[in-house]
Short mmCIF file of C-alpha atoms in Angstrom, two decimals:
data_model
loop_
_atom_site.label_atom_id
_atom_site.label_comp_id
_atom_site.label_asym_id
_atom_site.label_seq_id
_atom_site.Cartn_x
_atom_site.Cartn_y
_atom_site.Cartn_z
CA MET A 470 -10.96 -22.69 36.78
CA THR A 471 -8.95 -21.24 33.97
CA GLY A 472 -6.15 -22.18 31.61
CA HIS A 473 -4.35 -21.15 28.45
CA SER A 474 -3.88 -23.31 25.32
CA ARG A 475 -3.33 -26.89 26.59
CA GLY A 476 -4.24 -25.69 30.09
CA GLY A 477 -7.46 -24.30 28.63
CA ALA A 478 -8.26 -27.72 27.15
CA VAL A 479 -7.70 -29.34 30.56
CA ALA A 480 -9.91 -26.76 32.26
CA ASN A 481 -12.64 -27.26 29.65
CA MET A 482 -12.68 -31.05 30.00
CA LEU A 483 -12.37 -30.93 33.80
CA ALA A 484 -15.39 -28.64 34.01
CA SER A 485 -17.51 -31.11 32.03
CA LEU A 486 -16.39 -34.03 34.24
CA LEU A 487 -17.09 -32.13 37.45
CA LEU A 488 -20.56 -31.32 36.16
CA GLU A 489 -21.27 -34.94 35.24
CA ASP A 490 -20.07 -36.18 38.66
CA GLU A 491 -22.04 -33.43 40.47
CA PHE A 492 -18.87 -32.71 42.41
CA PHE A 493 -19.77 -29.01 42.58
CA ALA A 494 -23.12 -27.38 42.13
CA ARG A 495 -23.40 -25.96 38.62
CA GLU A 496 -24.08 -22.44 39.91
CA ASN A 497 -20.80 -22.52 41.86
CA MET A 498 -18.56 -23.27 38.91
CA TYR A 499 -16.92 -20.51 36.87
CA VAL A 500 -14.72 -21.58 33.95
CA TYR A 501 -12.80 -19.30 31.59
CA THR A 502 -10.38 -20.76 29.03
CA PHE A 503 -8.01 -18.91 26.71
CA ALA A 504 -6.84 -20.22 23.30
CA ALA A 505 -8.06 -23.71 24.14
CA PRO A 506 -8.09 -26.31 21.36
CA ASN A 507 -11.17 -28.44 20.74
CA VAL A 508 -11.57 -31.33 23.19
CA THR A 509 -14.65 -33.45 22.43
CA THR A 510 -16.77 -34.98 19.67
CA LEU A 511 -19.96 -34.91 21.77
CA SER A 512 -22.74 -33.09 19.94
CA SER A 513 -24.15 -32.04 23.34
CA ALA A 514 -21.06 -29.90 24.08
CA THR A 515 -22.95 -26.69 23.27
CA ASP A 516 -26.01 -27.52 25.40
CA SER A 517 -27.20 -24.89 27.84
CA ARG A 518 -26.08 -27.03 30.80
CA TYR A 519 -22.51 -25.96 29.95
CA ASP A 520 -23.33 -22.23 29.89
CA PHE A 521 -20.96 -21.60 32.81
CA ILE A 522 -17.97 -22.36 30.52
CA TRP A 523 -16.59 -19.46 28.50
CA ASN A 524 -13.87 -20.06 25.88
CA ILE A 525 -12.01 -16.91 24.82
CA VAL A 526 -10.21 -17.28 21.46
CA ASN A 527 -8.25 -15.21 19.00
CA ALA A 528 -9.63 -16.13 15.57
CA GLU A 529 -6.19 -15.44 14.06
CA ASP A 530 -4.73 -18.33 16.11
CA VAL A 531 -4.89 -21.84 14.64
CA VAL A 532 -4.78 -23.60 18.04
CA PRO A 533 -8.46 -23.03 18.99
CA THR A 534 -9.57 -24.46 15.61
CA VAL A 535 -7.88 -27.85 16.03
CA PRO A 536 -8.73 -30.68 16.02
CA MET A 537 -11.06 -29.52 13.27
CA TYR A 538 -14.81 -29.32 13.02
CA ARG A 539 -15.29 -30.30 9.36
CA GLY A 540 -15.74 -33.53 7.45
CA SER A 541 -15.21 -36.58 9.66
CA TRP A 542 -13.44 -34.39 12.23
CA THR A 543 -16.24 -33.28 14.58
CA PHE A 544 -14.31 -31.75 17.48
CA ARG A 545 -15.59 -28.83 19.55
CA LYS A 546 -15.37 -27.27 23.00
CA PHE A 547 -17.83 -27.43 25.90
CA GLY A 548 -19.71 -24.18 26.53
CA HIS A 549 -19.65 -20.80 24.79
CA THR A 550 -16.86 -19.61 22.46
CA ARG A 551 -16.19 -15.90 22.15
CA ALA A 552 -13.82 -14.42 19.54
CA LEU A 553 -11.72 -11.34 20.30
CA VAL A 554 -12.11 -8.36 18.00
CA ASN A 555 -9.44 -8.12 15.33
CA ARG A 556 -8.60 -6.13 12.22
CA THR A 557 -10.92 -8.13 9.95
CA ASN A 558 -14.00 -8.73 12.10
CA THR A 559 -14.43 -5.10 13.18
CA PRO A 560 -15.38 -2.08 11.05
CA SER A 561 -12.13 -0.42 9.99
CA THR A 562 -12.80 3.01 11.51
CA LEU A 563 -13.95 1.57 14.84
CA TYR A 564 -10.87 -0.62 15.07
CA THR A 565 -8.25 1.96 14.06
CA GLU A 566 -9.76 4.93 15.91
CA GLY A 567 -11.46 3.15 18.80
CA TYR A 568 -9.79 -0.10 19.76
CA LEU A 569 -6.20 0.33 18.56
CA PRO A 570 -5.43 3.47 20.64
CA ARG A 571 -6.85 1.75 23.74
CA ILE A 572 -4.78 -1.37 23.06
CA ASN A 573 -1.65 0.75 22.66
CA ALA A 574 -2.33 2.52 25.94
CA VAL A 575 -1.62 -0.83 27.62
CA TYR A 576 0.77 -2.35 25.07
CA ASN A 577 3.18 0.55 24.56
CA PRO A 578 4.33 0.94 28.18
CA ILE A 579 5.10 -2.79 28.31
CA ALA A 580 6.63 -3.39 24.87
CA GLU A 581 7.92 0.16 24.29
CA ARG A 582 6.40 0.13 20.82
CA ASN A 583 2.92 0.22 19.30
CA TYR A 584 0.93 -2.94 18.72
CA THR A 585 1.00 -4.13 15.08
CA PRO A 586 -2.22 -6.00 14.36
CA PHE A 587 -2.47 -9.14 12.26
CA THR A 588 -4.27 -8.22 9.00
CA ILE A 589 -5.74 -11.42 7.57
CA GLY A 590 -8.10 -12.54 10.33
CA PRO A 591 -9.02 -16.26 10.50
CA HIS A 592 -7.86 -16.94 6.94
CA VAL A 593 -4.64 -18.79 7.80
CA PRO A 594 -6.24 -21.04 10.49
CA ILE A 595 -9.09 -21.83 8.08
CA VAL A 596 -6.72 -22.76 5.24
CA VAL A 597 -4.44 -24.76 7.54
CA THR A 598 -7.27 -26.82 9.03
CA LYS A 599 -8.82 -27.29 5.59
CA LEU A 600 -5.51 -28.62 4.28
CA ILE A 601 -5.05 -30.97 7.25
CA GLU A 602 -8.58 -32.33 6.83
CA HIS A 603 -8.00 -32.83 3.10
CA LEU A 604 -4.78 -34.78 3.64
CA ASN A 605 -6.03 -36.73 6.70
CA ARG A 606 -9.64 -37.85 6.56
CA ASN A 607 -9.65 -39.04 10.17
CA VAL A 608 -7.74 -38.73 13.44
CA GLU A 609 -5.85 -42.02 13.12
CA ARG A 610 -4.33 -41.06 9.77
CA TYR A 611 -3.26 -37.70 11.18
CA TYR A 612 -1.22 -39.27 13.98
CA SER A 613 -0.02 -42.51 12.37
CA GLY A 614 -0.24 -41.98 8.60
CA MET A 615 2.77 -41.94 6.31
CA ARG A 616 2.71 -38.12 6.16
CA ASN A 617 2.92 -37.83 9.98
CA LEU A 618 1.47 -34.33 9.81
CA HIS A 619 0.92 -34.01 13.56
CA SER A 620 4.53 -33.37 14.55
CA LYS A 621 5.24 -31.31 11.41
CA ALA A 622 2.19 -29.09 11.91
CA ALA A 623 3.07 -28.52 15.57
CA ASP A 624 6.56 -27.32 14.66
CA ILE A 625 5.26 -24.99 11.96
CA MET A 626 2.58 -23.45 14.21
CA LYS A 627 5.13 -22.69 16.93
CA LYS A 628 7.11 -20.63 14.43
CA ILE A 629 4.14 -18.85 12.82
CA PHE A 630 1.98 -17.90 15.80
CA PRO A 631 3.65 -16.20 18.76
CA GLU A 632 1.92 -15.98 22.09
CA LYS A 633 -0.41 -12.97 22.33
CA LYS A 634 -1.61 -11.21 25.46
CA GLN A 635 -4.33 -8.60 25.42
CA LYS A 636 -6.43 -6.91 28.08
CA GLU A 637 -9.33 -4.78 26.97
CA ASP A 638 -13.00 -4.28 27.68
CA GLU A 639 -15.49 -4.77 24.83
CA ALA A 640 -12.98 -7.13 23.30
CA PHE A 641 -15.25 -9.64 21.58
CA SER A 642 -16.79 -9.87 18.14
CA GLU A 643 -19.56 -11.97 16.58
CA THR A 644 -18.58 -11.12 13.01
CA ASP A 645 -18.46 -14.14 10.70
CA TYR A 646 -15.99 -14.89 7.92
CA THR A 647 -16.31 -16.34 4.40
CA LEU A 648 -13.86 -18.22 2.23
CA THR A 649 -14.57 -18.22 -1.51
CA GLU A 650 -12.90 -20.88 -3.68
CA ILE A 651 -12.60 -20.40 -7.44
CA LYS A 652 -11.32 -23.48 -9.26
CA GLY A 653 -9.44 -23.05 -12.52
CA TYR A 654 -7.04 -20.64 -14.18
CA GLU A 655 -9.54 -17.82 -14.54
CA GLU A 656 -9.17 -14.08 -14.20
CA CYS A 657 -10.91 -12.45 -11.26
CA ALA A 658 -10.88 -9.22 -9.29
CA VAL A 659 -12.20 -8.09 -5.90
CA PHE A 660 -13.55 -4.57 -5.34
CA ASP A 661 -14.60 -2.85 -2.11
CA GLU A 662 -17.77 -0.79 -1.58
CA SER A 663 -16.10 2.29 -3.10
CA GLY A 664 -15.04 0.42 -6.23
CA ASN A 665 -11.36 0.26 -5.27
CA LEU A 666 -9.44 -2.77 -6.53
CA MET A 667 -8.57 -4.98 -3.54
CA ALA A 668 -7.15 -8.06 -5.28
CA ARG A 669 -6.51 -9.46 -8.73
CA VAL A 670 -5.89 -12.88 -10.29
CA ILE A 671 -4.78 -13.36 -13.91
CA ASP A 672 -4.57 -16.82 -15.50
CA GLY A 673 -4.75 -18.33 -12.01
CA LYS A 674 -1.79 -16.25 -10.75
CA ILE A 675 -2.31 -14.05 -7.70
CA TYR A 676 -0.82 -10.56 -8.07
CA TYR A 677 0.20 -9.92 -4.47
CA GLU A 678 1.25 -6.34 -5.19
CA ASP A 679 -2.45 -5.56 -5.81
CA LEU A 680 -3.64 -7.24 -2.61
CA HIS A 681 -5.07 -4.97 0.09
CA SER A 682 -6.14 -5.84 3.64
CA PRO A 683 -8.50 -7.11 4.93
CA VAL A 684 -9.07 -9.16 1.75
CA ILE A 685 -6.63 -12.06 1.54
CA LEU A 686 -5.92 -14.39 -1.38
CA CYS A 687 -3.86 -17.57 -1.43
CA PRO A 688 -3.43 -20.54 -3.76
CA GLY A 689 -5.00 -23.87 -2.84
CA LEU A 690 -4.83 -27.49 -3.89
CA GLY A 691 -6.06 -28.47 -7.34
CA HIS A 692 -5.84 -25.15 -9.22
CA LEU A 693 -7.76 -23.28 -6.53
CA VAL A 694 -7.63 -19.64 -5.55
CA THR A 695 -9.17 -18.88 -2.16
CA ILE A 696 -10.49 -15.43 -1.27
CA GLY A 697 -10.96 -14.62 2.40
CA THR A 698 -13.34 -11.78 3.27
CA PRO A 699 -14.67 -10.62 6.66
CA ALA A 700 -18.32 -9.70 7.14
CA THR A 701 -17.59 -6.13 8.21
CA GLU A 702 -18.02 -4.74 4.69
CA SER A 703 -19.37 -5.65 1.27
CA TYR A 704 -17.01 -6.84 -1.48
CA THR A 705 -17.70 -7.61 -5.12
CA VAL A 706 -15.96 -10.49 -6.88
CA THR A 707 -15.84 -10.56 -10.71
CA VAL A 708 -14.85 -13.68 -12.67
CA THR A 709 -13.98 -13.97 -16.37
CA ASP A 710 -11.77 -16.13 -18.58
CA GLU A 711 -10.04 -15.11 -21.81
CA THR A 712 -11.03 -18.28 -23.71
CA LEU A 713 -12.92 -18.75 -26.97
CA ILE A 714 -15.13 -21.49 -25.48
CA GLN A 715 -16.93 -21.05 -22.17
CA THR A 716 -15.08 -22.76 -19.32
CA PRO A 717 -17.02 -24.45 -16.46
CA THR A 718 -15.77 -22.79 -13.27
CA PRO A 719 -16.87 -24.15 -9.86
CA VAL A 720 -17.22 -21.51 -7.14
CA THR A 721 -17.67 -22.57 -3.50
CA VAL A 722 -18.32 -20.32 -0.51
CA GLU A 723 -17.62 -21.65 2.98
CA TYR A 724 -19.06 -19.92 6.04
CA PHE A 725 -17.17 -19.66 9.35
CA ASN A 726 -18.14 -18.08 12.64
CA ALA A 727 -16.11 -15.39 14.40
CA ALA A 728 -13.85 -18.01 15.95
CA GLY A 729 -13.00 -19.47 12.53
CA VAL A 730 -15.12 -22.63 13.02
CA TYR A 731 -16.65 -24.11 9.85
CA GLN A 732 -20.44 -23.69 9.63
CA SER A 733 -21.65 -24.56 6.12
CA GLU A 734 -20.97 -24.12 2.41
CA GLU A 735 -22.66 -23.75 -0.95
CA SER A 736 -21.47 -24.11 -4.55
CA VAL A 737 -22.40 -22.78 -7.98
CA LYS A 738 -20.91 -23.22 -11.42
CA LEU A 739 -20.07 -20.29 -13.70
CA TYR A 740 -19.32 -20.38 -17.44
CA PRO A 741 -17.00 -17.45 -18.23
CA ARG A 742 -15.28 -16.87 -21.57
CA ASN A 743 -13.78 -13.98 -23.50
CA GLY A 744 -15.94 -10.91 -22.86
CA ARG A 745 -18.30 -12.70 -20.45
CA VAL A 746 -18.05 -11.61 -16.81
CA TYR A 747 -19.84 -12.95 -13.76
CA GLN A 748 -20.21 -10.91 -10.59
CA PHE A 749 -21.28 -11.77 -7.05
CA VAL A 750 -21.19 -10.11 -3.63
CA VAL A 751 -19.31 -11.51 -0.62
CA GLY A 752 -18.66 -10.20 2.87
CA LYS A 753 -21.46 -8.75 4.97
CA PRO A 754 -24.40 -9.16 2.50
CA LEU A 755 -23.45 -12.79 1.79
CA VAL A 756 -23.22 -13.67 5.49
CA GLU A 757 -26.60 -12.07 6.13
CA SER A 758 -28.37 -13.78 3.22
CA GLN A 759 -26.39 -17.08 3.25
CA THR A 760 -27.11 -17.31 -0.48
CA LEU A 761 -24.57 -16.91 -3.28
CA LYS A 762 -26.19 -15.06 -6.21
CA PRO A 763 -23.86 -14.62 -9.20
CA GLU A 764 -25.08 -12.57 -12.15
CA LYS A 765 -23.83 -12.29 -15.73
CA LEU A 766 -22.98 -8.70 -16.57
CA PRO A 767 -24.14 -6.98 -19.77
CA SER A 768 -21.40 -6.74 -22.41
CA ASP A 769 -20.70 -3.03 -21.84
CA GLN A 770 -20.32 -3.48 -18.07
CA ALA A 771 -18.22 -6.61 -18.63
CA LYS A 772 -15.86 -4.72 -20.93
CA ASP A 773 -15.55 -1.89 -18.38
CA ILE A 774 -14.66 -4.33 -15.57
CA ILE A 775 -12.05 -6.12 -17.70
CA VAL A 776 -10.38 -2.83 -18.61
CA ARG A 777 -10.66 -1.30 -15.12
CA ALA A 778 -9.07 -4.32 -13.44
CA ASP A 779 -6.78 -5.02 -16.42
CA LEU A 780 -7.92 -8.67 -16.60
CA ARG A 781 -6.29 -9.25 -19.99
CA PRO A 782 -3.71 -12.06 -20.03
CA ARG A 783 -3.11 -11.54 -23.78
CA LEU A 784 -1.61 -8.15 -22.97
CA ARG A 785 0.65 -9.31 -20.13
CA ARG A 786 4.33 -9.26 -21.08
CA THR A 787 6.15 -12.52 -20.51
CA ILE A 788 9.27 -14.45 -21.44
CA GLY A 789 9.29 -18.21 -21.93
CA PHE A 790 11.49 -21.06 -23.08
CA GLU A 791 10.94 -24.38 -24.81
CA VAL A 792 12.68 -27.65 -25.57
CA ASN A 793 11.41 -29.74 -28.49
CA THR A 794 12.00 -32.71 -30.75
CA ASN A 795 10.31 -33.66 -34.01
CA SER A 796 9.68 -36.48 -36.44
CA ASP A 797 12.70 -35.41 -38.54
CA TRP A 798 14.99 -36.45 -35.64
CA ASN A 799 15.83 -32.90 -34.64
CA VAL A 800 16.15 -31.56 -31.10
CA GLY A 801 15.81 -27.86 -30.43
CA PHE A 802 15.67 -25.05 -27.91
CA GLY A 803 13.75 -21.78 -28.13
CA VAL A 804 12.89 -18.53 -26.40
CA HIS A 805 9.73 -16.42 -26.68
CA PHE A 806 9.31 -12.82 -25.60
CA GLY A 807 6.34 -10.44 -25.77
CA ILE A 808 2.63 -10.72 -25.06
CA PRO A 809 0.40 -13.66 -26.02
CA ALA A 810 -1.35 -11.49 -28.61
CA LEU A 811 1.97 -10.92 -30.42
CA TYR A 812 5.34 -12.33 -29.40
CA VAL A 813 8.77 -12.84 -30.95
CA SER A 814 10.37 -16.29 -31.10
CA ALA A 815 13.87 -17.60 -31.78
CA LEU A 816 14.46 -21.34 -32.16
CA THR A 817 17.55 -23.43 -32.81
CA ALA A 818 17.64 -27.09 -33.89
CA GLN A 819 20.20 -29.78 -34.55
CA GLY A 820 19.71 -33.11 -36.31
CA ILE A 821 20.45 -36.12 -34.11
CA THR A 822 21.42 -38.38 -37.02
CA ASN A 823 23.71 -35.83 -38.69
CA LEU A 824 25.49 -34.02 -35.88
CA GLY A 825 27.86 -31.39 -37.18
CA ARG A 826 26.53 -31.59 -40.74
CA THR A 827 23.49 -29.35 -40.40
CA ALA A 828 22.07 -26.70 -38.06
CA GLU A 829 18.95 -24.51 -38.00
CA LEU A 830 18.05 -21.08 -36.63
CA SER A 831 14.46 -19.77 -36.90
CA VAL A 832 13.32 -16.23 -36.09
CA GLY A 833 9.70 -15.15 -36.29
CA PHE A 834 6.58 -14.01 -34.47
CA GLY A 835 3.47 -15.70 -33.12
CA ASN A 836 -0.01 -15.31 -31.66
CA GLN A 837 -1.61 -17.31 -28.85
CA GLN A 838 -5.32 -17.95 -28.30
CA SER A 839 -6.95 -19.62 -25.27
CA ILE A 840 -9.38 -22.29 -26.42
CA ILE A 841 -10.87 -23.60 -23.16
CA GLY A 842 -9.38 -23.84 -19.69
CA GLN A 843 -5.62 -24.17 -20.11
CA LEU A 844 -5.77 -25.48 -23.69
CA LYS A 845 -4.03 -22.88 -25.86
CA TYR A 846 -3.47 -22.61 -29.61
CA ASP A 847 -0.38 -20.92 -31.09
CA THR A 848 0.26 -19.84 -34.68
CA GLU A 849 3.84 -18.85 -35.57
CA LEU A 850 5.56 -17.71 -38.77
CA PHE A 851 9.33 -18.15 -39.09
CA ALA A 852 12.19 -17.38 -41.40
CA LYS A 853 14.34 -20.47 -40.95
CA GLY A 854 18.00 -20.36 -41.80
CA ILE A 855 19.52 -23.80 -42.51
CA TRP A 856 23.27 -24.38 -42.61
CA LEU A 857 24.33 -27.48 -44.54
CA GLU A 858 27.76 -29.03 -44.86
CA ARG A 859 28.92 -27.87 -48.25
CA GLY A 860 28.75 -30.46 -51.04
CA ASN A 861 29.14 -30.45 -54.80
CA ASP A 862 27.12 -27.63 -56.35
CA GLU A 863 25.32 -26.98 -53.04
CA GLU A 864 24.86 -23.66 -51.29
CA PRO A 865 25.87 -23.95 -47.60
CA PHE A 866 23.07 -21.66 -46.44
CA GLN A 867 19.34 -22.00 -47.24
CA LEU A 868 16.40 -19.81 -46.20
CA VAL A 869 13.10 -21.62 -45.64
CA PRO A 870 9.74 -20.02 -44.75
CA GLU A 871 8.04 -22.00 -41.98
CA LEU A 872 4.60 -22.16 -40.36
CA ARG A 873 4.06 -23.81 -36.98
CA THR A 874 0.70 -24.44 -35.31
CA SER A 875 0.59 -25.96 -31.84
CA LEU A 876 -1.71 -26.98 -28.99
CA SER A 877 -0.39 -26.72 -25.44
CA MET A 878 -1.71 -27.65 -21.99
CA LYS A 879 -0.47 -26.50 -18.58
CA VAL A 880 0.76 -29.34 -16.37
CA ILE A 881 2.01 -27.57 -13.23
CA GLY A 882 3.21 -24.04 -12.55
CA ARG A 883 4.54 -22.60 -15.82
CA LEU A 884 5.29 -26.03 -17.30
CA ARG A 885 3.27 -26.77 -20.44
CA LEU A 886 3.29 -29.77 -22.78
CA PHE A 887 2.72 -29.06 -26.46
CA SER A 888 2.42 -30.81 -29.81
CA ALA A 889 2.78 -28.98 -33.10
CA GLY A 890 2.52 -29.32 -36.83
CA VAL A 891 5.51 -27.75 -38.61
CA PHE A 892 5.31 -26.87 -42.31
CA ASP A 893 8.46 -25.95 -44.26
CA PHE A 894 7.92 -24.34 -47.67
CA LYS A 895 10.09 -25.48 -50.58
CA ILE A 896 10.25 -22.82 -53.30
CA GLU A 897 11.51 -24.11 -56.63
CA GLY A 898 14.79 -22.49 -57.66
CA PHE A 899 15.19 -20.77 -54.27
CA ASN A 900 15.85 -23.33 -51.50
CA ASP A 901 15.84 -26.73 -53.25
CA ASP A 902 19.06 -27.91 -51.57
CA ALA A 903 17.44 -27.72 -48.12
CA PHE A 904 15.04 -30.48 -49.18
CA THR A 905 17.09 -32.64 -51.51
CA THR A 906 20.31 -33.10 -49.57
CA ASP A 907 20.83 -36.30 -47.63
CA LYS A 908 22.37 -34.28 -44.83
CA ARG A 909 18.93 -33.15 -43.59
CA THR A 910 16.46 -35.90 -42.63
CA THR A 911 12.80 -35.64 -43.69
CA THR A 912 10.45 -38.49 -42.76
CA ILE A 913 7.15 -37.21 -44.19
CA SER A 914 6.72 -36.72 -47.93
CA THR A 915 6.21 -33.24 -49.31
CA PHE A 916 3.01 -32.20 -51.05
CA ARG A 917 2.40 -29.59 -53.71
CA ILE A 918 0.28 -26.47 -53.14
CA THR A 919 1.24 -24.53 -56.31
CA ASP A 920 3.32 -25.26 -59.39
CA CYS A 921 6.49 -23.95 -57.76
CA VAL A 922 5.78 -24.40 -54.02
CA ARG A 923 5.75 -27.63 -52.05
CA VAL A 924 5.28 -28.17 -48.30
CA ALA A 925 7.35 -30.50 -46.11
CA PRO A 926 5.43 -31.30 -42.89
CA SER A 927 6.77 -32.66 -39.62
CA ILE A 928 5.33 -33.35 -36.18
CA GLN A 929 6.89 -31.74 -33.11
CA PHE A 930 6.58 -32.37 -29.36
CA GLY A 931 8.04 -30.50 -26.42
CA ILE A 932 7.72 -28.59 -23.20
CA ARG A 933 7.45 -24.86 -22.50
CA PHE A 934 8.33 -23.16 -19.25
#
């Protein structure tokens, strides 16, 4: 008996029923399935009595991994499961110089072009099944829940995974796969055995231009970055965070077999901060030892890693915008350009209660520090120009020095909420009209810091994006 995909599932189940009913003698049954999904929750499905059943799967295909074997989903197939060799579960030289030419000898005459291998191994099926299990804790919710993921997932999979046909001897691999999850907005880098940079994450953002096969990175739920690595080689993962206070960072490694089936997992917690780097090995050594062993690097090695991988968010150029309002009944808009270590800002503001009678434009520079996690502290100095509707003996234009200090927290994507203390400096004989006119509202009393300088504080709230 044989079958492909759904036909493989039928063949797998039929073989188990024929064995139970003793319809045929066990030694007279030969069963080979291809790309069969999982069919049973029986824990005895892998017993030796089903050794006559062989399930051939492509670990890059999501179909053989569903329904899942993780959490409350305990589905599997009867008999043995063998995974075809692919780009990630086979040593690179053996695959490119050994297998690929032999594949093309068959593929090229049929397709009139060379075979282009998939490059990320079981990573996509693993992430897809992990997401489905997270959103649907049991089978009933998957089929009848409000999300109705069953029909949606089926449509997506038809578009993503085309049918694949391959004939080749020595076509199976036993190489396992690991998925490393790093939770938070940290900086991390992945290096291969030769010290080449394979992937990089800065402030939780994956830089896809630095990503090299067979390592694969993708974002996950809840501020996660997942790193997929095959067990054909050794890879080194470094984790740091440009914060003043150490940030608890959970790291979880999940182990999968060659067919992309979940096996086990383990977790540790790291405490990176500015200048502190943790390092651990994934890939082949991790699969062999089944033990995650992170180590804190000495300061000189940590500095070298940060520079070599350029894991310095404070030196990354960016442009951002903000919308704000304050206790003086002003609303404003601003733009920031530069690097977090030193950026230029331009802000405008208009009083709600005195529309058309006053306007503000502030130009200055600022500095941003990461406190812990995504809590950031900004200090900005401005030269604020205030235009006032001209009155008796009043200058229409006033220049006011201003200091703003703010705390901000990331909400989602680039969106940050912030609150700030704004301090305008009144200099006697220089900008008195900006503080005495009734055209400009001030709700908090000024206080004196020198004989000729007073400070007018206000509280500001807003969003940055």
